[in-house]
Amino acid sequence: LLSLSGVGKRYAVGPVQTQVLKGVDLDVKAGDLLSIMGESGSGKSTLLNIMGLLDRPTEGAMRVAGRDVSAMNDDELSDTRNLSIGFVFQAFRLLPRMTASENVALPLTYRGIDRMQALERAQAMLKKVAMGERVDHRPDQLSGGQQQRVAIARALVTSPALLLADEPTGALDPNTGREIMQLFHELNAVEGIAVVIITHDREVARQCVHNAELVEGRITRTAAPTAV
Amino acid sequence: LLSLSGVGKRYAVGPVQTQVLKGVDLDVKAGDLLSIMGESGSGKSTLLNIMGLLDRPTEGAMRVAGRDVSAMNDDELSDTRNLSIGFVFQAFRLLPRMTASENVALPLTYRGIDRMQALERAQAMLKKVAMGERVDHRPDQLSGGQQQRVAIARALVTSPALLLADEPTGALDPNTGREIMQLFHELNAVEGIAVVIITHDREVARQCVHNAELVEGRITRTAAPTAV
Ligand SMILES: Nc1ncnc2c1ncn2[C@@H]1O[C@H](COP(=O)(O)OP(=O)(O)OP(=O)(O)O)[C@@H](O)[C@H]1O
Ligand SMILES: Nc1ncnc2c1ncn2[C@@H]1O[C@H](COP(=O)(O)OP(=O)(O)OP(=O)(O)O)[C@@H](O)[C@H]1O
Ligand SMILES: [Mg+2]
Ligand SMILES: [Mg+2]
């Protein structure tokens, strides 16, 4: 699905240049369930944004379903993203003036699905993340963990081929976190959705088939603590 | 320092009323180090906002340093808050157009401390949360865990009598999380700052002297897993 080779990213803040990613090699195949850990500031979100076609690398190459990303223009990137990728942002990025169900329905309406159908499917997905009772709340009427679950539902509502989740259980108590991991497992096992999870939680990493770590801007594959 | 009795909070969303807090009794004394755990959506942030004078209860009473909160007007609440309370928000709430050091310096400039001094103290505090190398970055140039540490530095820069922290290690890897807990321990032991931490992380709770849980809108004191 995704193939990164020598991917690098540098930023400039004023006169100072920082090389955040230094040469990332990583393949994501259909059905993978991969965790990525690493220190705060090590570049995990930067990497996931590049994988999600939300940002471009400054060095290296990436292929999405066999096509070179640098050969695609912004519209093509945007289409690929909308059709195939579900993204859970570290800071959720819900639209503040829409309710939970409207937020989750949005990717469906972008695909031309009529509003009633979209809202129905949105509410079904919200039930799956135990948010069925707050569908009419706006984000500022939801707790942190509830907002996180709405963001997860929105990423999954289009049944994407690839789910990229940036610390998706960070705001959840251990029990609710387990429910979410169980949902990811199910989607991965039953629907073959490839899942890449950035996490600081070793318990989450333990439940993934493969584990990786971002150290000094490079990916190292670590042994899976438990083979599934 | 703080004394809550029978504190309740209800919200209305359209025609539906929800009683989130149902009768919270809780005392916070100088030098306490308390953790509060509970399910996502159980009311922890709601409770902390009330304790931090950012919100008012709908039932019950609260005293701050012996004074009844309901007898204080908004200016008096605001003064008490600025002088005595440091608050780390679950969503950080940094000002987007200021750098890390400007964000941390802000509470000091509010107290009339001149800008140069305030920025110096801010940068010293940023060093203490291992953010010394990113002082000129704005929030959108920082990782999630870096933003969280800036929010922590801002809450501590005025040496408040009471630190209220809403999931302060949620975005941090285990090592960085340990550094932050060590800092809280030091401030509590050496400067006598009372610390109340909402957390989903049992390891964080284990390092607190007292532990509480919010269940069905009420506080239950649980046994400290380790006495210090
Ligand atoms: N727009 C930007 N300009 C400059 N530097 C940036 C920018 N965005 C991120 N950085 C820097 O890049 C580094 C990596 O950031 P990133 O958000 O990818 O980290 P992370 O591994 O996700 O961290 P966390 O675990 O705290 O979320 C950080 O040191 C950050 O300061
Ligand atoms: N402004 C509001 N209007 C209506 N309901 C609200 C409002 N703010 C919060 N709530 C509801 O109050 C409940 C408690 O919210 P709170 O943010 O205190 O939970 P929490 O324990 O901090 O959860 P988390 O661990 O997910 O951060 C939630 O069920 C939420 O939906
Ligand atoms: Mg991140
Ligand atoms: Mg909360």
PDB file of N, CA and C in Angstrom, chain B residues 70-141:
ATOM      1  N   SER B  70     -18.912  31.173  46.294  1.00  0.00           N
ATOM      2  CA  SER B  70     -20.152  31.777  45.785  1.00  0.00           C
ATOM      3  C   SER B  70     -20.298  33.224  46.242  1.00  0.00           C
ATOM      4  N   ALA B  71     -19.504  33.614  47.254  1.00  0.00           N
ATOM      5  CA  ALA B  71     -19.539  35.001  47.721  1.00  0.00           C
ATOM      6  C   ALA B  71     -18.560  35.889  46.947  1.00  0.00           C
ATOM      7  N   MET B  72     -17.759  35.271  46.054  1.00  0.00           N
ATOM      8  CA  MET B  72     -16.744  36.029  45.312  1.00  0.00           C
ATOM      9  C   MET B  72     -17.260  36.376  43.922  1.00  0.00           C
ATOM     10  N   ASN B  73     -16.987  37.612  43.467  1.00  0.00           N
ATOM     11  CA  ASN B  73     -17.389  37.958  42.107  1.00  0.00           C
ATOM     12  C   ASN B  73     -16.306  37.509  41.118  1.00  0.00           C
ATOM     13  N   ASP B  74     -16.568  37.708  39.830  1.00  0.00           N
ATOM     14  CA  ASP B  74     -15.654  37.184  38.810  1.00  0.00           C
ATOM     15  C   ASP B  74     -14.247  37.760  38.915  1.00  0.00           C
ATOM     16  N   ASP B  75     -14.126  39.050  39.284  1.00  0.00           N
ATOM     17  CA  ASP B  75     -12.793  39.655  39.430  1.00  0.00           C
ATOM     18  C   ASP B  75     -12.017  39.007  40.569  1.00  0.00           C
ATOM     19  N   GLU B  76     -12.707  38.787  41.688  1.00  0.00           N
ATOM     20  CA  GLU B  76     -12.038  38.173  42.829  1.00  0.00           C
ATOM     21  C   GLU B  76     -11.604  36.747  42.503  1.00  0.00           C
ATOM     22  N   LEU B  77     -12.461  36.015  41.782  1.00  0.00           N
ATOM     23  CA  LEU B  77     -12.096  34.653  41.367  1.00  0.00           C
ATOM     24  C   LEU B  77     -10.853  34.701  40.494  1.00  0.00           C
ATOM     25  N   SER B  78     -10.884  35.641  39.546  1.00  0.00           N
ATOM     26  CA  SER B  78      -9.783  35.769  38.596  1.00  0.00           C
ATOM     27  C   SER B  78      -8.471  36.122  39.312  1.00  0.00           C
ATOM     28  N   ASP B  79      -8.528  37.017  40.291  1.00  0.00           N
ATOM     29  CA  ASP B  79      -7.325  37.377  41.052  1.00  0.00           C
ATOM     30  C   ASP B  79      -6.784  36.185  41.830  1.00  0.00           C
ATOM     31  N   THR B  80      -7.677  35.493  42.536  1.00  0.00           N
ATOM     32  CA  THR B  80      -7.254  34.329  43.315  1.00  0.00           C
ATOM     33  C   THR B  80      -6.580  33.302  42.409  1.00  0.00           C
ATOM     34  N   ARG B  81      -7.203  33.110  41.241  1.00  0.00           N
ATOM     35  CA  ARG B  81      -6.665  32.146  40.275  1.00  0.00           C
ATOM     36  C   ARG B  81      -5.256  32.552  39.836  1.00  0.00           C
ATOM     37  N   ASN B  82      -5.093  33.824  39.451  1.00  0.00           N
ATOM     38  CA  ASN B  82      -3.794  34.267  38.931  1.00  0.00           C
ATOM     39  C   ASN B  82      -2.709  34.212  39.996  1.00  0.00           C
ATOM     40  N   LEU B  83      -3.088  34.464  41.256  1.00  0.00           N
ATOM     41  CA  LEU B  83      -2.084  34.524  42.318  1.00  0.00           C
ATOM     42  C   LEU B  83      -1.712  33.159  42.870  1.00  0.00           C
ATOM     43  N   SER B  84      -2.680  32.230  42.888  1.00  0.00           N
ATOM     44  CA  SER B  84      -2.431  31.015  43.662  1.00  0.00           C
ATOM     45  C   SER B  84      -2.510  29.709  42.899  1.00  0.00           C
ATOM     46  N   ILE B  85      -3.056  29.721  41.688  1.00  0.00           N
ATOM     47  CA  ILE B  85      -3.332  28.453  41.014  1.00  0.00           C
ATOM     48  C   ILE B  85      -2.619  28.362  39.672  1.00  0.00           C
ATOM     49  N   GLY B  86      -1.939  27.249  39.449  1.00  0.00           N
ATOM     50  CA  GLY B  86      -1.370  26.959  38.137  1.00  0.00           C
ATOM     51  C   GLY B  86      -2.196  25.847  37.506  1.00  0.00           C
ATOM     52  N   PHE B  87      -2.629  26.030  36.245  1.00  0.00           N
ATOM     53  CA  PHE B  87      -3.554  25.065  35.630  1.00  0.00           C
ATOM     54  C   PHE B  87      -2.972  24.545  34.326  1.00  0.00           C
ATOM     55  N   VAL B  88      -2.876  23.229  34.220  1.00  0.00           N
ATOM     56  CA  VAL B  88      -2.455  22.607  32.953  1.00  0.00           C
ATOM     57  C   VAL B  88      -3.700  22.029  32.289  1.00  0.00           C
ATOM     58  N   PHE B  89      -4.091  22.575  31.142  1.00  0.00           N
ATOM     59  CA  PHE B  89      -5.311  22.153  30.462  1.00  0.00           C
ATOM     60  C   PHE B  89      -5.106  20.859  29.693  1.00  0.00           C
ATOM     61  N   GLN B  90      -6.157  20.063  29.607  1.00  0.00           N
ATOM     62  CA  GLN B  90      -6.080  18.803  28.858  1.00  0.00           C
ATOM     63  C   GLN B  90      -5.716  19.069  27.397  1.00  0.00           C
ATOM     64  N   ALA B  91      -6.213  20.199  26.847  1.00  0.00           N
ATOM     65  CA  ALA B  91      -5.908  20.531  25.453  1.00  0.00           C
ATOM     66  C   ALA B  91      -4.872  21.656  25.344  1.00  0.00           C
ATOM     67  N   PHE B  92      -4.126  21.877  26.427  1.00  0.00           N
ATOM     68  CA  PHE B  92      -2.977  22.794  26.482  1.00  0.00           C
ATOM     69  C   PHE B  92      -3.352  24.275  26.421  1.00  0.00           C
ATOM     70  N   ARG B  93      -4.130  24.690  25.428  1.00  0.00           N
ATOM     71  CA  ARG B  93      -4.579  26.080  25.283  1.00  0.00           C
ATOM     72  C   ARG B  93      -3.423  27.082  25.288  1.00  0.00           C
ATOM     73  N   LEU B  94      -2.441  26.824  24.455  1.00  0.00           N
ATOM     74  CA  LEU B  94      -1.361  27.797  24.259  1.00  0.00           C
ATOM     75  C   LEU B  94      -1.832  28.853  23.267  1.00  0.00           C
ATOM     76  N   LEU B  95      -1.267  30.052  23.349  1.00  0.00           N
ATOM     77  CA  LEU B  95      -1.630  31.103  22.398  1.00  0.00           C
ATOM     78  C   LEU B  95      -0.845  30.873  21.117  1.00  0.00           C
ATOM     79  N   PRO B  96      -1.561  30.703  19.992  1.00  0.00           N
ATOM     80  CA  PRO B  96      -0.907  30.248  18.750  1.00  0.00           C
ATOM     81  C   PRO B  96       0.090  31.219  18.141  1.00  0.00           C
ATOM     82  N   ARG B  97      -0.068  32.530  18.408  1.00  0.00           N
ATOM     83  CA  ARG B  97       0.839  33.457  17.734  1.00  0.00           C
ATOM     84  C   ARG B  97       2.032  33.891  18.590  1.00  0.00           C
ATOM     85  N   MET B  98       2.166  33.237  19.776  1.00  0.00           N
ATOM     86  CA  MET B  98       3.323  33.539  20.632  1.00  0.00           C
ATOM     87  C   MET B  98       4.263  32.345  20.655  1.00  0.00           C
ATOM     88  N   THR B  99       5.538  32.621  20.889  1.00  0.00           N
ATOM     89  CA  THR B  99       6.497  31.520  20.996  1.00  0.00           C
ATOM     90  C   THR B  99       6.322  30.807  22.325  1.00  0.00           C
ATOM     91  N   ALA B 100       7.051  29.711  22.485  1.00  0.00           N
ATOM     92  CA  ALA B 100       6.988  28.961  23.744  1.00  0.00           C
ATOM     93  C   ALA B 100       7.353  29.870  24.918  1.00  0.00           C
ATOM     94  N   SER B 101       8.462  30.606  24.799  1.00  0.00           N
ATOM     95  CA  SER B 101       8.865  31.436  25.948  1.00  0.00           C
ATOM     96  C   SER B 101       7.881  32.582  26.192  1.00  0.00           C
ATOM     97  N   GLU B 102       7.288  33.136  25.140  1.00  0.00           N
ATOM     98  CA  GLU B 102       6.291  34.196  25.353  1.00  0.00           C
ATOM     99  C   GLU B 102       5.054  33.644  26.038  1.00  0.00           C
ATOM    100  N   ASN B 103       4.644  32.427  25.655  1.00  0.00           N
ATOM    101  CA  ASN B 103       3.494  31.790  26.288  1.00  0.00           C
ATOM    102  C   ASN B 103       3.745  31.577  27.778  1.00  0.00           C
ATOM    103  N   VAL B 104       4.948  31.098  28.098  1.00  0.00           N
ATOM    104  CA  VAL B 104       5.262  30.816  29.499  1.00  0.00           C
ATOM    105  C   VAL B 104       5.457  32.106  30.289  1.00  0.00           C
ATOM    106  N   ALA B 105       5.930  33.158  29.636  1.00  0.00           N
ATOM    107  CA  ALA B 105       6.172  34.430  30.329  1.00  0.00           C
ATOM    108  C   ALA B 105       4.873  35.183  30.651  1.00  0.00           C
ATOM    109  N   LEU B 106       3.821  34.858  29.924  1.00  0.00           N
ATOM    110  CA  LEU B 106       2.583  35.649  30.036  1.00  0.00           C
ATOM    111  C   LEU B 106       2.039  35.814  31.466  1.00  0.00           C
ATOM    112  N   PRO B 107       1.925  34.743  32.270  1.00  0.00           N
ATOM    113  CA  PRO B 107       1.403  34.935  33.628  1.00  0.00           C
ATOM    114  C   PRO B 107       2.266  35.880  34.456  1.00  0.00           C
ATOM    115  N   LEU B 108       3.555  35.952  34.162  1.00  0.00           N
ATOM    116  CA  LEU B 108       4.436  36.851  34.909  1.00  0.00           C
ATOM    117  C   LEU B 108       4.201  38.302  34.488  1.00  0.00           C
ATOM    118  N   THR B 109       4.032  38.518  33.189  1.00  0.00           N
ATOM    119  CA  THR B 109       3.793  39.899  32.735  1.00  0.00           C
ATOM    120  C   THR B 109       2.446  40.396  33.255  1.00  0.00           C
ATOM    121  N   TYR B 110       1.477  39.458  33.425  1.00  0.00           N
ATOM    122  CA  TYR B 110       0.193  39.845  34.006  1.00  0.00           C
ATOM    123  C   TYR B 110       0.368  40.377  35.426  1.00  0.00           C
ATOM    124  N   ARG B 111       1.450  39.921  36.094  1.00  0.00           N
ATOM    125  CA  ARG B 111       1.693  40.371  37.473  1.00  0.00           C
ATOM    126  C   ARG B 111       2.572  41.604  37.508  1.00  0.00           C
ATOM    127  N   GLY B 112       2.840  42.170  36.330  1.00  0.00           N
ATOM    128  CA  GLY B 112       3.612  43.408  36.314  1.00  0.00           C
ATOM    129  C   GLY B 112       5.111  43.221  36.276  1.00  0.00           C
ATOM    130  N   ILE B 113       5.560  41.985  36.122  1.00  0.00           N
ATOM    131  CA  ILE B 113       7.006  41.752  36.024  1.00  0.00           C
ATOM    132  C   ILE B 113       7.454  42.194  34.623  1.00  0.00           C
ATOM    133  N   ASP B 114       8.606  42.880  34.532  1.00  0.00           N
ATOM    134  CA  ASP B 114       8.982  43.423  33.220  1.00  0.00           C
ATOM    135  C   ASP B 114       9.347  42.302  32.254  1.00  0.00           C
ATOM    136  N   ARG B 115       9.184  42.606  30.974  1.00  0.00           N
ATOM    137  CA  ARG B 115       9.268  41.599  29.917  1.00  0.00           C
ATOM    138  C   ARG B 115      10.582  40.809  29.923  1.00  0.00           C
ATOM    139  N   MET B 116      11.719  41.506  30.088  1.00  0.00           N
ATOM    140  CA  MET B 116      13.024  40.818  30.035  1.00  0.00           C
ATOM    141  C   MET B 116      13.136  39.782  31.149  1.00  0.00           C
ATOM    142  N   GLN B 117      12.787  40.207  32.352  1.00  0.00           N
ATOM    143  CA  GLN B 117      12.810  39.298  33.505  1.00  0.00           C
ATOM    144  C   GLN B 117      11.860  38.117  33.288  1.00  0.00           C
ATOM    145  N   ALA B 118      10.680  38.434  32.793  1.00  0.00           N
ATOM    146  CA  ALA B 118       9.667  37.392  32.596  1.00  0.00           C
ATOM    147  C   ALA B 118      10.162  36.349  31.595  1.00  0.00           C
ATOM    148  N   LEU B 119      10.758  36.809  30.495  1.00  0.00           N
ATOM    149  CA  LEU B 119      11.259  35.876  29.480  1.00  0.00           C
ATOM    150  C   LEU B 119      12.403  35.030  30.031  1.00  0.00           C
ATOM    151  N   GLU B 120      13.243  35.642  30.873  1.00  0.00           N
ATOM    152  CA  GLU B 120      14.353  34.881  31.483  1.00  0.00           C
ATOM    153  C   GLU B 120      13.820  33.758  32.357  1.00  0.00           C
ATOM    154  N   ARG B 121      12.858  34.109  33.210  1.00  0.00           N
ATOM    155  CA  ARG B 121      12.278  33.092  34.095  1.00  0.00           C
ATOM    156  C   ARG B 121      11.537  32.024  33.290  1.00  0.00           C
ATOM    157  N   ALA B 122      10.889  32.464  32.230  1.00  0.00           N
ATOM    158  CA  ALA B 122      10.157  31.507  31.385  1.00  0.00           C
ATOM    159  C   ALA B 122      11.129  30.497  30.783  1.00  0.00           C
ATOM    160  N   GLN B 123      12.285  30.984  30.318  1.00  0.00           N
ATOM    161  CA  GLN B 123      13.230  30.077  29.666  1.00  0.00           C
ATOM    162  C   GLN B 123      13.865  29.133  30.682  1.00  0.00           C
ATOM    163  N   ALA B 124      14.058  29.611  31.910  1.00  0.00           N
ATOM    164  CA  ALA B 124      14.568  28.729  32.966  1.00  0.00           C
ATOM    165  C   ALA B 124      13.564  27.605  33.234  1.00  0.00           C
ATOM    166  N   MET B 125      12.276  27.953  33.273  1.00  0.00           N
ATOM    167  CA  MET B 125      11.254  26.929  33.521  1.00  0.00           C
ATOM    168  C   MET B 125      11.157  25.965  32.345  1.00  0.00           C
ATOM    169  N   LEU B 126      11.296  26.479  31.118  1.00  0.00           N
ATOM    170  CA  LEU B 126      11.252  25.599  29.944  1.00  0.00           C
ATOM    171  C   LEU B 126      12.398  24.595  29.986  1.00  0.00           C
ATOM    172  N   LYS B 127      13.563  25.027  30.484  1.00  0.00           N
ATOM    173  CA  LYS B 127      14.688  24.081  30.637  1.00  0.00           C
ATOM    174  C   LYS B 127      14.289  22.951  31.576  1.00  0.00           C
ATOM    175  N   LYS B 128      13.572  23.300  32.653  1.00  0.00           N
ATOM    176  CA  LYS B 128      13.194  22.274  33.634  1.00  0.00           C
ATOM    177  C   LYS B 128      12.264  21.210  33.069  1.00  0.00           C
ATOM    178  N   VAL B 129      11.541  21.544  31.987  1.00  0.00           N
ATOM    179  CA  VAL B 129      10.687  20.526  31.360  1.00  0.00           C
ATOM    180  C   VAL B 129      11.329  20.047  30.051  1.00  0.00           C
ATOM    181  N   ALA B 130      12.666  20.175  29.979  1.00  0.00           N
ATOM    182  CA  ALA B 130      13.447  19.680  28.834  1.00  0.00           C
ATOM    183  C   ALA B 130      12.997  20.308  27.517  1.00  0.00           C
ATOM    184  N   MET B 131      12.624  21.590  27.562  1.00  0.00           N
ATOM    185  CA  MET B 131      12.180  22.292  26.349  1.00  0.00           C
ATOM    186  C   MET B 131      13.092  23.469  26.044  1.00  0.00           C
ATOM    187  N   GLY B 132      14.294  23.437  26.600  1.00  0.00           N
ATOM    188  CA  GLY B 132      15.200  24.573  26.461  1.00  0.00           C
ATOM    189  C   GLY B 132      15.608  24.865  25.023  1.00  0.00           C
ATOM    190  N   GLU B 133      15.506  23.837  24.139  1.00  0.00           N
ATOM    191  CA  GLU B 133      15.993  24.040  22.766  1.00  0.00           C
ATOM    192  C   GLU B 133      14.910  24.498  21.802  1.00  0.00           C
ATOM    193  N   ARG B 134      13.692  24.692  22.296  1.00  0.00           N
ATOM    194  CA  ARG B 134      12.615  25.035  21.370  1.00  0.00           C
ATOM    195  C   ARG B 134      11.906  26.315  21.805  1.00  0.00           C
ATOM    196  N   VAL B 135      12.607  27.173  22.563  1.00  0.00           N
ATOM    197  CA  VAL B 135      11.937  28.307  23.197  1.00  0.00           C
ATOM    198  C   VAL B 135      11.359  29.305  22.194  1.00  0.00           C
ATOM    199  N   ASP B 136      11.921  29.337  20.982  1.00  0.00           N
ATOM    200  CA  ASP B 136      11.425  30.295  20.000  1.00  0.00           C
ATOM    201  C   ASP B 136      10.418  29.689  19.029  1.00  0.00           C
ATOM    202  N   HIS B 137      10.070  28.425  19.238  1.00  0.00           N
ATOM    203  CA  HIS B 137       9.070  27.805  18.367  1.00  0.00           C
ATOM    204  C   HIS B 137       7.677  28.247  18.792  1.00  0.00           C
ATOM    205  N   ARG B 138       6.800  28.436  17.799  1.00  0.00           N
ATOM    206  CA  ARG B 138       5.400  28.654  18.123  1.00  0.00           C
ATOM    207  C   ARG B 138       4.717  27.300  18.263  1.00  0.00           C
ATOM    208  N   PRO B 139       3.526  27.233  18.868  1.00  0.00           N
ATOM    209  CA  PRO B 139       2.885  25.928  19.090  1.00  0.00           C
ATOM    210  C   PRO B 139       2.786  25.060  17.833  1.00  0.00           C
ATOM    211  N   ASP B 140       2.499  25.657  16.668  1.00  0.00           N
ATOM    212  CA  ASP B 140       2.364  24.807  15.473  1.00  0.00           C
ATOM    213  C   ASP B 140       3.717  24.311  14.962  1.00  0.00           C
ATOM    214  N   GLN B 141       4.788  24.715  15.613  1.00  0.00           N
ATOM    215  CA  GLN B 141       6.120  24.205  15.264  1.00  0.00           C
ATOM    216  C   GLN B 141       6.632  23.265  16.352  1.00  0.00           C
TER     217      GLN B 141
END
